[in-house]
Amino acid sequence: MRSLVLRRRTFAMGHSMACLWQHMKAALGVAMAAVALMTGPCQAIAQDYILGPQDTLKIRVFEWRPSTGTAFEWVPLTGDFVISAAGNLSLPIIGIIPAAGKTLEQVSDSIGERLQNQVGMQKRPNASVEIASYRPIFVAGMVTNPGKYSFSPGLTVVQALSMAGGIGPVDPNLIGLQRDALSSRGDLRGLEAERLELVARQARVDAILNNATEIRFPPDILEHSSEPRVTRMMQDEQALFETRESSMNTEIEALNQARVLATNQIEALKAKAASLVKQIELANKDLSSVNKLVTQGLTVSARQLGANQNVAELESRNLDVSLAILKTQQDVAKVDQDIGDVRNRYRINALTEAAELRDRFASNAEKTETAKDLLRNLQIRAPMAVTALEEDKETYSFSTTINRVVGGSVESVIVSDNDPVSPGDVIRVERREQIPPPASRTSN
């Protein structure tokens, strides 16, 4: 009778334990279902997800113990664990487990097997492995806020770029730097225009100093000759050169005419002097004859006096002519000097302008170097403020590439806005120059 009671109690206890086991299994199933509902699509996507470094895994290890009818949790193995750069999980009790390149199910099996072998358990415990957070993505290049960002399933390229602030320097803190960059570029363009103007002026001054008949512009001017501004600059310098030559030649021509007149006057005075010399010779002969007659008493002394006065008057006139010749020769010499002064004046003006140009060239070079240094400094401090300017939008577009590790090697592929992003991707936005479409040719 007692044995029967014991058998009934044993059966009842076994039935109760079986029912309790069924209830625990049902409760555990409900809990796992709740976890699946909480993770939702993320867990479904993660099932075939290949793990990699920097992925964070949420691990829970449970062991059902029939003797006590409870689910025992391995607390040291429960928590969030990050896959190291070497691709391993470092877990308490069981040590290092390779995780990179595996799925969540494979890692779960590895944890259960390692714990079973390490502790010496008869039945392998259940390990629940989920992704707590994916390894981050990196956005680099010409975005507002480059850096590291969290990955979420279903992330696209345009969404990742939005997290980085989008393409271009929209950060208000960069507006001032962009304005400085624009100002520096404007200064450089202005200084380059000033340099070309100085080079054109230098070519004109060199032509004057070398007594050339035309200006020979250097190659760095001629290569910009198609630009209207440079063409106008060359025309202005050529006109100034021709005006200067015309003014100088006009002054010299007037002096040369005065010189010709003075020379003709000298020739006339010399002819007059020669005539007076002949008259003086005749007057002297006449005076000699009169003197002989007076000596012989054949004429009166009054005639002798008239002959002497005639000779004296002729000699006086001859002296006046000689003085006039000397004065006119001095005038000719003064004209020659004035011609030399005119040439020297224009040359001195050219030399003065050349000295001024040297100072202007030195100042321009110093200002240009300063503007370049400022621009280089801005490129270091805020490259987006320099490269994403309004003037570049017509010349440049942007391309987006993803660097992704596939099979242990890095692959780079050009992507569009709606392409998916994977954890660990490096998204890079770069500027590329647009190639203008070929000009259409019309047939005659």
Short mmCIF file of C-alpha atoms in Angstrom, two decimals:
data_model
loop_
_atom_site.label_atom_id
_atom_site.label_comp_id
_atom_site.label_asym_id
_atom_site.label_seq_id
_atom_site.Cartn_x
_atom_site.Cartn_y
_atom_site.Cartn_z
CA MET A 1 0.00 0.00 0.00
CA ARG A 2 2.78 2.37 0.93
CA SER A 3 4.62 1.56 -2.31
CA LEU A 4 1.49 2.35 -4.26
CA VAL A 5 1.21 5.71 -2.56
CA LEU A 6 4.87 6.39 -3.31
CA ARG A 7 4.38 5.47 -6.95
CA ARG A 8 1.37 7.76 -7.16
CA ARG A 9 3.34 10.63 -5.54
CA THR A 10 6.25 10.00 -7.87
CA PHE A 11 3.93 10.00 -10.87
CA ALA A 12 2.23 13.17 -9.70
CA MET A 13 5.58 14.86 -9.12
CA GLY A 14 6.84 13.75 -12.54
CA HIS A 15 3.63 14.97 -14.12
CA SER A 16 3.99 18.27 -12.31
CA MET A 17 7.61 18.64 -13.44
CA ALA A 18 6.62 17.83 -17.01
CA CYS A 19 3.87 20.40 -16.89
CA LEU A 20 6.28 22.91 -15.37
CA TRP A 21 8.79 22.18 -18.13
CA GLN A 22 6.11 22.71 -20.75
CA HIS A 23 5.10 25.99 -19.11
CA MET A 24 8.76 27.13 -18.92
CA LYS A 25 9.29 26.24 -22.54
CA ALA A 26 6.18 28.17 -23.47
CA ALA A 27 7.28 31.15 -21.35
CA LEU A 28 10.77 31.02 -22.87
CA GLY A 29 9.20 30.89 -26.31
CA VAL A 30 7.02 33.88 -25.52
CA ALA A 31 10.07 35.77 -24.22
CA MET A 32 12.07 34.97 -27.34
CA ALA A 33 9.09 36.01 -29.48
CA ALA A 34 8.88 39.29 -27.57
CA VAL A 35 12.57 39.87 -28.17
CA ALA A 36 12.05 39.13 -31.86
CA LEU A 37 9.15 41.59 -31.96
CA MET A 38 11.23 44.24 -30.25
CA THR A 39 14.13 43.81 -32.68
CA GLY A 40 11.69 43.57 -35.60
CA PRO A 41 13.15 43.85 -39.09
CA CYS A 42 16.56 44.68 -37.67
CA GLN A 43 16.92 41.13 -36.32
CA ALA A 44 15.59 39.67 -39.56
CA ILE A 45 18.16 41.63 -41.53
CA ALA A 46 20.89 40.68 -39.09
CA GLN A 47 20.34 36.93 -39.52
CA ASP A 48 22.51 36.76 -42.63
CA TYR A 49 24.63 39.71 -41.69
CA ILE A 50 28.38 39.10 -41.78
CA LEU A 51 29.99 40.42 -38.64
CA GLY A 52 33.06 42.59 -38.62
CA PRO A 53 35.27 44.69 -36.31
CA GLN A 54 33.53 47.37 -34.22
CA ASP A 55 30.18 45.57 -34.33
CA THR A 56 28.62 45.49 -30.85
CA LEU A 57 26.83 42.23 -29.93
CA LYS A 58 24.26 41.75 -27.19
CA ILE A 59 24.81 38.26 -25.78
CA ARG A 60 22.60 36.29 -23.37
CA VAL A 61 23.46 32.75 -22.28
CA PHE A 62 20.82 30.60 -20.50
CA GLU A 63 20.89 27.01 -19.27
CA TRP A 64 17.77 25.07 -18.37
CA ARG A 65 18.25 23.02 -15.23
CA PRO A 66 15.55 20.33 -14.95
CA SER A 67 16.58 19.45 -11.40
CA THR A 68 15.40 22.83 -10.14
CA GLY A 69 12.99 23.60 -12.94
CA THR A 70 14.62 27.01 -13.57
CA ALA A 71 16.48 28.74 -16.38
CA PHE A 72 19.96 29.65 -15.14
CA GLU A 73 21.54 32.76 -16.65
CA TRP A 74 25.31 32.94 -17.10
CA VAL A 75 25.64 36.50 -15.90
CA PRO A 76 29.36 36.97 -16.83
CA LEU A 77 28.47 36.10 -20.42
CA THR A 78 25.46 38.41 -20.55
CA GLY A 79 25.97 41.94 -21.85
CA ASP A 80 27.23 43.98 -24.79
CA PHE A 81 30.56 42.99 -26.31
CA VAL A 82 32.47 44.72 -29.14
CA ILE A 83 34.27 42.78 -31.84
CA SER A 84 37.92 43.84 -31.73
CA ALA A 85 39.98 45.14 -34.62
CA ALA A 86 41.39 41.64 -34.97
CA GLY A 87 37.86 40.31 -35.48
CA ASN A 88 37.52 38.49 -32.12
CA LEU A 89 35.17 38.52 -29.15
CA SER A 90 36.80 38.49 -25.74
CA LEU A 91 34.32 36.81 -23.38
CA PRO A 92 34.63 35.85 -19.71
CA ILE A 93 35.10 32.19 -18.83
CA ILE A 94 35.41 30.97 -22.43
CA GLY A 95 38.06 33.46 -23.67
CA ILE A 96 38.63 34.54 -27.29
CA ILE A 97 36.13 33.59 -29.99
CA PRO A 98 36.60 34.53 -33.68
CA ALA A 99 33.60 36.55 -34.84
CA ALA A 100 34.55 38.57 -37.94
CA GLY A 101 33.30 36.98 -41.13
CA LYS A 102 30.67 34.92 -39.32
CA THR A 103 26.92 35.18 -38.90
CA LEU A 104 25.07 35.63 -35.61
CA GLU A 105 24.01 31.97 -35.64
CA GLN A 106 27.60 30.80 -36.09
CA VAL A 107 28.78 32.96 -33.20
CA SER A 108 25.91 31.68 -31.05
CA ASP A 109 26.90 28.07 -31.76
CA SER A 110 30.54 28.85 -31.03
CA ILE A 111 29.70 30.38 -27.66
CA GLY A 112 27.49 27.43 -26.66
CA GLU A 113 30.05 24.82 -27.74
CA ARG A 114 32.94 26.66 -26.10
CA LEU A 115 31.05 27.03 -22.82
CA GLN A 116 29.96 23.38 -22.89
CA ASN A 117 33.53 22.19 -23.43
CA GLN A 118 35.02 24.67 -21.00
CA VAL A 119 32.69 23.84 -18.09
CA GLY A 120 32.08 20.21 -18.95
CA MET A 121 28.33 20.39 -19.33
CA GLN A 122 26.31 17.49 -20.72
CA LYS A 123 23.97 19.70 -22.72
CA ARG A 124 24.99 22.75 -24.70
CA PRO A 125 23.55 25.97 -23.28
CA ASN A 126 21.55 28.33 -25.44
CA ALA A 127 23.29 31.57 -26.45
CA SER A 128 21.16 34.44 -27.77
CA VAL A 129 23.29 36.77 -29.94
CA GLU A 130 21.86 39.99 -31.35
CA ILE A 131 23.37 43.10 -32.85
CA ALA A 132 23.27 45.91 -30.33
CA SER A 133 24.84 48.39 -32.72
CA TYR A 134 26.41 48.02 -36.12
CA ARG A 135 29.93 49.11 -36.86
CA PRO A 136 29.90 52.78 -37.88
CA ILE A 137 30.12 54.26 -41.31
CA PHE A 138 32.50 57.08 -42.20
CA VAL A 139 31.63 60.06 -44.39
CA ALA A 140 34.60 61.98 -45.78
CA GLY A 141 35.42 64.51 -48.42
CA MET A 142 33.35 67.50 -49.41
CA VAL A 143 30.60 67.32 -46.81
CA THR A 144 29.76 69.81 -44.13
CA ASN A 145 30.59 67.59 -41.13
CA PRO A 146 32.85 64.68 -42.11
CA GLY A 147 33.29 62.00 -39.50
CA LYS A 148 31.97 58.74 -38.02
CA TYR A 149 28.24 58.00 -37.94
CA SER A 150 26.06 55.17 -36.65
CA PHE A 151 24.65 52.68 -39.12
CA SER A 152 21.03 51.60 -39.23
CA PRO A 153 19.51 48.97 -41.51
CA GLY A 154 18.12 50.33 -44.77
CA LEU A 155 20.45 53.33 -44.75
CA THR A 156 21.01 54.85 -48.21
CA VAL A 157 23.75 57.08 -49.54
CA VAL A 158 21.64 60.24 -49.51
CA GLN A 159 20.59 59.54 -45.91
CA ALA A 160 24.20 59.10 -44.86
CA LEU A 161 25.16 62.37 -46.55
CA SER A 162 22.26 64.05 -44.78
CA MET A 163 23.64 62.89 -41.45
CA ALA A 164 26.93 64.55 -42.42
CA GLY A 165 25.18 67.83 -43.17
CA GLY A 166 24.99 67.37 -46.92
CA ILE A 167 27.36 68.53 -49.63
CA GLY A 168 28.75 72.01 -49.22
CA PRO A 169 29.67 74.37 -46.38
CA VAL A 170 26.23 75.10 -44.94
CA ASP A 171 27.64 75.40 -41.45
CA PRO A 172 27.16 79.06 -40.40
CA ASN A 173 30.59 78.99 -38.82
CA LEU A 174 32.09 78.51 -42.30
CA ILE A 175 30.33 81.48 -43.89
CA GLY A 176 32.96 83.91 -42.65
CA LEU A 177 35.77 81.65 -43.81
CA GLN A 178 34.10 81.23 -47.19
CA ARG A 179 33.78 85.01 -47.48
CA ASP A 180 37.49 85.30 -46.67
CA ALA A 181 38.25 82.67 -49.30
CA LEU A 182 36.20 84.55 -51.88
CA SER A 183 37.93 87.79 -50.91
CA SER A 184 41.37 86.15 -51.22
CA ARG A 185 40.53 84.71 -54.62
CA GLY A 186 39.19 88.09 -55.73
CA ASP A 187 42.41 89.73 -54.51
CA LEU A 188 44.45 87.19 -56.47
CA ARG A 189 42.46 87.88 -59.64
CA GLY A 190 42.86 91.62 -59.15
CA LEU A 191 46.57 91.28 -58.49
CA GLU A 192 46.97 89.11 -61.59
CA ALA A 193 45.15 91.73 -63.68
CA GLU A 194 47.42 94.40 -62.20
CA ARG A 195 50.49 92.28 -62.99
CA LEU A 196 49.43 91.91 -66.62
CA GLU A 197 48.91 95.65 -66.81
CA LEU A 198 52.38 96.24 -65.38
CA VAL A 199 53.89 93.77 -67.85
CA ALA A 200 52.21 95.61 -70.74
CA ARG A 201 53.51 98.96 -69.46
CA GLN A 202 56.98 97.47 -69.05
CA ALA A 203 56.91 96.32 -72.67
CA ARG A 204 56.08 99.87 -73.78
CA VAL A 205 58.83 101.38 -71.59
CA ASP A 206 61.37 98.85 -72.91
CA ALA A 207 60.44 99.79 -76.48
CA ILE A 208 61.05 103.47 -75.65
CA LEU A 209 64.40 102.83 -73.96
CA ASN A 210 65.54 100.59 -76.83
CA ASN A 211 64.46 103.17 -79.47
CA ALA A 212 62.25 100.51 -81.01
CA THR A 213 59.63 101.39 -83.59
CA GLU A 214 56.95 99.09 -82.07
CA ILE A 215 56.09 97.32 -78.83
CA ARG A 216 56.91 93.64 -78.49
CA PHE A 217 54.64 92.18 -75.83
CA PRO A 218 55.95 89.15 -73.86
CA PRO A 219 54.33 85.68 -74.16
CA ASP A 220 52.44 85.88 -70.83
CA ILE A 221 50.54 88.84 -72.31
CA LEU A 222 50.04 87.32 -75.75
CA GLU A 223 48.58 84.09 -74.33
CA HIS A 224 45.75 86.19 -72.85
CA SER A 225 45.30 88.30 -75.97
CA SER A 226 41.92 86.68 -76.65
CA GLU A 227 40.52 88.25 -73.48
CA PRO A 228 38.83 91.60 -74.19
CA ARG A 229 40.37 93.20 -71.12
CA VAL A 230 43.91 92.26 -72.16
CA THR A 231 43.25 93.24 -75.78
CA ARG A 232 42.11 96.68 -74.66
CA MET A 233 45.16 96.94 -72.43
CA MET A 234 47.52 96.21 -75.33
CA GLN A 235 45.72 98.67 -77.57
CA ASP A 236 45.95 101.40 -74.92
CA GLU A 237 49.70 100.84 -74.46
CA GLN A 238 50.27 100.86 -78.20
CA ALA A 239 48.27 104.08 -78.55
CA LEU A 240 50.24 105.68 -75.71
CA PHE A 241 53.50 104.58 -77.32
CA GLU A 242 52.49 106.04 -80.70
CA THR A 243 51.27 109.30 -79.10
CA ARG A 244 54.54 109.68 -77.25
CA GLU A 245 56.54 109.02 -80.42
CA SER A 246 54.38 111.48 -82.35
CA SER A 247 54.80 114.23 -79.73
CA MET A 248 58.55 113.75 -79.57
CA ASN A 249 58.92 113.67 -83.34
CA THR A 250 56.80 116.82 -83.67
CA GLU A 251 59.06 118.71 -81.28
CA ILE A 252 62.20 117.44 -82.98
CA GLU A 253 60.80 118.27 -86.42
CA ALA A 254 60.10 121.87 -85.34
CA LEU A 255 63.64 122.21 -84.02
CA ASN A 256 65.04 120.68 -87.19
CA GLN A 257 63.17 123.25 -89.26
CA ALA A 258 64.64 126.01 -87.10
CA ARG A 259 68.04 124.45 -87.61
CA VAL A 260 67.57 124.41 -91.38
CA LEU A 261 66.58 128.07 -91.36
CA ALA A 262 69.62 128.98 -89.25
CA THR A 263 71.88 126.98 -91.54
CA ASN A 264 70.48 128.76 -94.61
CA GLN A 265 70.95 132.05 -92.85
CA ILE A 266 74.58 131.19 -92.17
CA GLU A 267 75.10 130.33 -95.83
CA ALA A 268 73.58 133.67 -96.87
CA LEU A 269 75.70 135.56 -94.37
CA LYS A 270 78.82 133.79 -95.61
CA ALA A 271 77.96 134.74 -99.20
CA LYS A 272 77.45 138.32 -98.07
CA ALA A 273 80.75 138.23 -96.20
CA ALA A 274 82.50 136.95 -99.33
CA SER A 275 80.96 139.78 -101.33
CA LEU A 276 82.12 142.32 -98.75
CA VAL A 277 85.62 140.87 -98.89
CA LYS A 278 85.72 141.47 -102.63
CA GLN A 279 84.36 144.99 -102.16
CA ILE A 280 86.98 145.67 -99.51
CA GLU A 281 89.70 144.44 -101.87
CA LEU A 282 88.46 146.78 -104.61
CA ALA A 283 88.14 149.65 -102.13
CA ASN A 284 91.69 149.04 -100.91
CA LYS A 285 92.97 149.11 -104.52
CA ASP A 286 91.07 152.31 -105.14
CA LEU A 287 92.52 153.79 -101.94
CA SER A 288 96.06 152.82 -103.05
CA SER A 289 95.54 154.56 -106.39
CA VAL A 290 94.19 157.68 -104.68
CA ASN A 291 97.12 157.71 -102.29
CA LYS A 292 99.57 157.60 -105.23
CA LEU A 293 97.74 160.43 -106.96
CA VAL A 294 97.73 162.49 -103.80
CA THR A 295 101.44 161.85 -103.39
CA GLN A 296 102.03 162.99 -106.96
CA GLY A 297 99.75 165.99 -106.38
CA LEU A 298 97.39 164.92 -109.10
CA THR A 299 94.26 164.87 -106.88
CA VAL A 300 92.96 166.48 -103.74
CA SER A 301 93.03 164.91 -100.28
CA ALA A 302 89.24 164.96 -100.07
CA ARG A 303 89.08 162.07 -102.47
CA GLN A 304 91.60 160.24 -100.30
CA LEU A 305 89.35 160.79 -97.28
CA GLY A 306 86.33 159.42 -99.14
CA ALA A 307 88.25 156.30 -100.16
CA ASN A 308 89.36 155.69 -96.55
CA GLN A 309 85.77 156.09 -95.33
CA ASN A 310 84.53 153.63 -97.95
CA VAL A 311 87.08 151.01 -96.88
CA ALA A 312 86.26 151.53 -93.22
CA GLU A 313 82.55 151.19 -93.87
CA LEU A 314 83.03 147.96 -95.84
CA GLU A 315 85.21 146.50 -93.14
CA SER A 316 82.60 147.44 -90.51
CA ARG A 317 79.85 145.75 -92.51
CA ASN A 318 82.08 142.68 -92.92
CA LEU A 319 82.59 142.56 -89.17
CA ASP A 320 78.82 142.76 -88.59
CA VAL A 321 78.30 139.88 -91.00
CA SER A 322 80.92 137.80 -89.18
CA LEU A 323 79.20 138.47 -85.85
CA ALA A 324 75.85 137.51 -87.38
CA ILE A 325 77.37 134.26 -88.65
CA LEU A 326 78.70 133.48 -85.17
CA LYS A 327 75.34 134.21 -83.57
CA THR A 328 73.50 132.04 -86.09
CA GLN A 329 75.99 129.22 -85.53
CA GLN A 330 75.25 129.51 -81.83
CA ASP A 331 71.55 129.23 -82.65
CA VAL A 332 72.25 126.06 -84.63
CA ALA A 333 74.16 124.62 -81.70
CA LYS A 334 71.28 125.56 -79.39
CA VAL A 335 68.83 123.79 -81.69
CA ASP A 336 71.00 120.64 -81.61
CA GLN A 337 71.08 120.88 -77.85
CA ASP A 338 67.32 121.32 -77.70
CA ILE A 339 66.86 118.23 -79.88
CA GLY A 340 69.04 116.26 -77.49
CA ASP A 341 67.10 117.69 -74.55
CA VAL A 342 63.82 116.59 -76.08
CA ARG A 343 65.08 113.03 -76.52
CA ASN A 344 66.58 113.03 -73.03
CA ARG A 345 63.35 114.35 -71.52
CA TYR A 346 61.32 111.52 -73.00
CA ARG A 347 64.00 109.01 -72.02
CA ILE A 348 64.12 110.35 -68.46
CA ASN A 349 60.34 110.02 -68.28
CA ALA A 350 60.66 106.42 -69.47
CA LEU A 351 63.41 105.70 -66.91
CA THR A 352 61.30 107.24 -64.15
CA GLU A 353 58.34 105.10 -65.19
CA ALA A 354 60.60 102.04 -65.30
CA ALA A 355 61.71 102.69 -61.70
CA GLU A 356 58.08 103.11 -60.67
CA LEU A 357 57.21 99.85 -62.41
CA ARG A 358 59.93 98.00 -60.50
CA ASP A 359 58.40 99.20 -57.23
CA ARG A 360 54.93 98.27 -58.43
CA PHE A 361 56.12 94.80 -59.50
CA ALA A 362 57.71 94.23 -56.08
CA SER A 363 54.56 95.38 -54.29
CA ASN A 364 52.36 93.24 -56.53
CA ALA A 365 54.49 90.15 -55.94
CA GLU A 366 54.42 90.68 -52.17
CA LYS A 367 50.65 91.18 -52.10
CA THR A 368 50.14 88.12 -54.32
CA GLU A 369 52.23 85.95 -52.02
CA THR A 370 50.33 87.24 -49.00
CA ALA A 371 46.98 86.46 -50.66
CA LYS A 372 48.20 82.96 -51.55
CA ASP A 373 49.36 82.37 -47.98
CA LEU A 374 45.95 83.43 -46.68
CA LEU A 375 44.22 81.12 -49.15
CA ARG A 376 46.51 78.21 -48.23
CA ASN A 377 45.76 78.84 -44.57
CA LEU A 378 42.05 78.75 -45.31
CA GLN A 379 42.49 75.52 -47.26
CA ILE A 380 44.07 73.94 -44.19
CA ARG A 381 41.58 75.33 -41.70
CA ALA A 382 38.41 74.82 -43.72
CA PRO A 383 38.87 73.19 -47.12
CA MET A 384 35.14 73.26 -47.79
CA ALA A 385 35.15 77.03 -47.47
CA VAL A 386 37.65 77.21 -50.33
CA THR A 387 36.54 74.46 -52.67
CA ALA A 388 32.75 74.80 -52.56
CA LEU A 389 32.50 78.37 -53.82
CA GLU A 390 29.84 79.70 -56.15
CA GLU A 391 32.32 80.21 -58.96
CA ASP A 392 33.16 76.51 -58.99
CA LYS A 393 29.59 75.30 -59.39
CA GLU A 394 29.60 75.90 -63.12
CA THR A 395 32.88 74.09 -63.59
CA TYR A 396 32.70 71.25 -61.06
CA SER A 397 30.25 68.55 -60.01
CA PHE A 398 30.42 66.01 -57.22
CA SER A 399 30.85 62.24 -57.28
CA THR A 400 30.18 59.84 -54.41
CA THR A 401 32.17 56.64 -53.94
CA ILE A 402 32.04 53.90 -51.32
CA ASN A 403 35.09 52.02 -50.11
CA ARG A 404 33.90 48.63 -48.88
CA VAL A 405 35.75 45.58 -47.61
CA VAL A 406 34.73 42.57 -49.69
CA GLY A 407 36.48 39.24 -49.20
CA GLY A 408 39.31 40.81 -47.24
CA SER A 409 40.10 43.45 -49.87
CA VAL A 410 38.89 47.01 -50.24
CA GLU A 411 36.75 47.76 -53.26
CA SER A 412 35.78 51.24 -54.44
CA VAL A 413 32.60 51.82 -56.39
CA ILE A 414 30.79 54.94 -57.57
CA VAL A 415 27.27 55.08 -56.11
CA SER A 416 24.11 57.13 -56.54
CA ASP A 417 21.87 58.68 -53.91
CA ASN A 418 19.54 55.71 -53.40
CA ASP A 419 22.17 52.96 -53.26
CA PRO A 420 22.27 51.05 -49.94
CA VAL A 421 25.03 51.54 -47.41
CA SER A 422 26.63 48.69 -45.46
CA PRO A 423 28.21 48.87 -42.01
CA GLY A 424 31.85 49.89 -42.11
CA ASP A 425 31.52 51.66 -45.46
CA VAL A 426 33.61 54.76 -46.13
CA ILE A 427 31.57 57.22 -48.17
CA ARG A 428 33.64 59.84 -49.90
CA VAL A 429 32.34 62.89 -51.76
CA GLU A 430 34.82 64.38 -54.22
CA ARG A 431 34.76 67.21 -56.70
CA ARG A 432 35.29 66.42 -60.33
CA GLU A 433 35.66 68.76 -63.28
CA GLN A 434 32.85 68.72 -65.75
CA ILE A 435 33.87 68.02 -69.32
CA PRO A 436 32.05 70.47 -71.59
CA PRO A 437 30.03 68.83 -74.37
CA PRO A 438 31.70 68.91 -77.77
CA ALA A 439 30.73 71.88 -79.88
CA SER A 440 28.28 70.97 -82.61
CA ARG A 441 29.50 71.58 -86.12
CA THR A 442 27.10 72.67 -88.80
CA SER A 443 27.57 71.55 -92.35
CA ASN A 444 27.63 74.14 -95.07
#
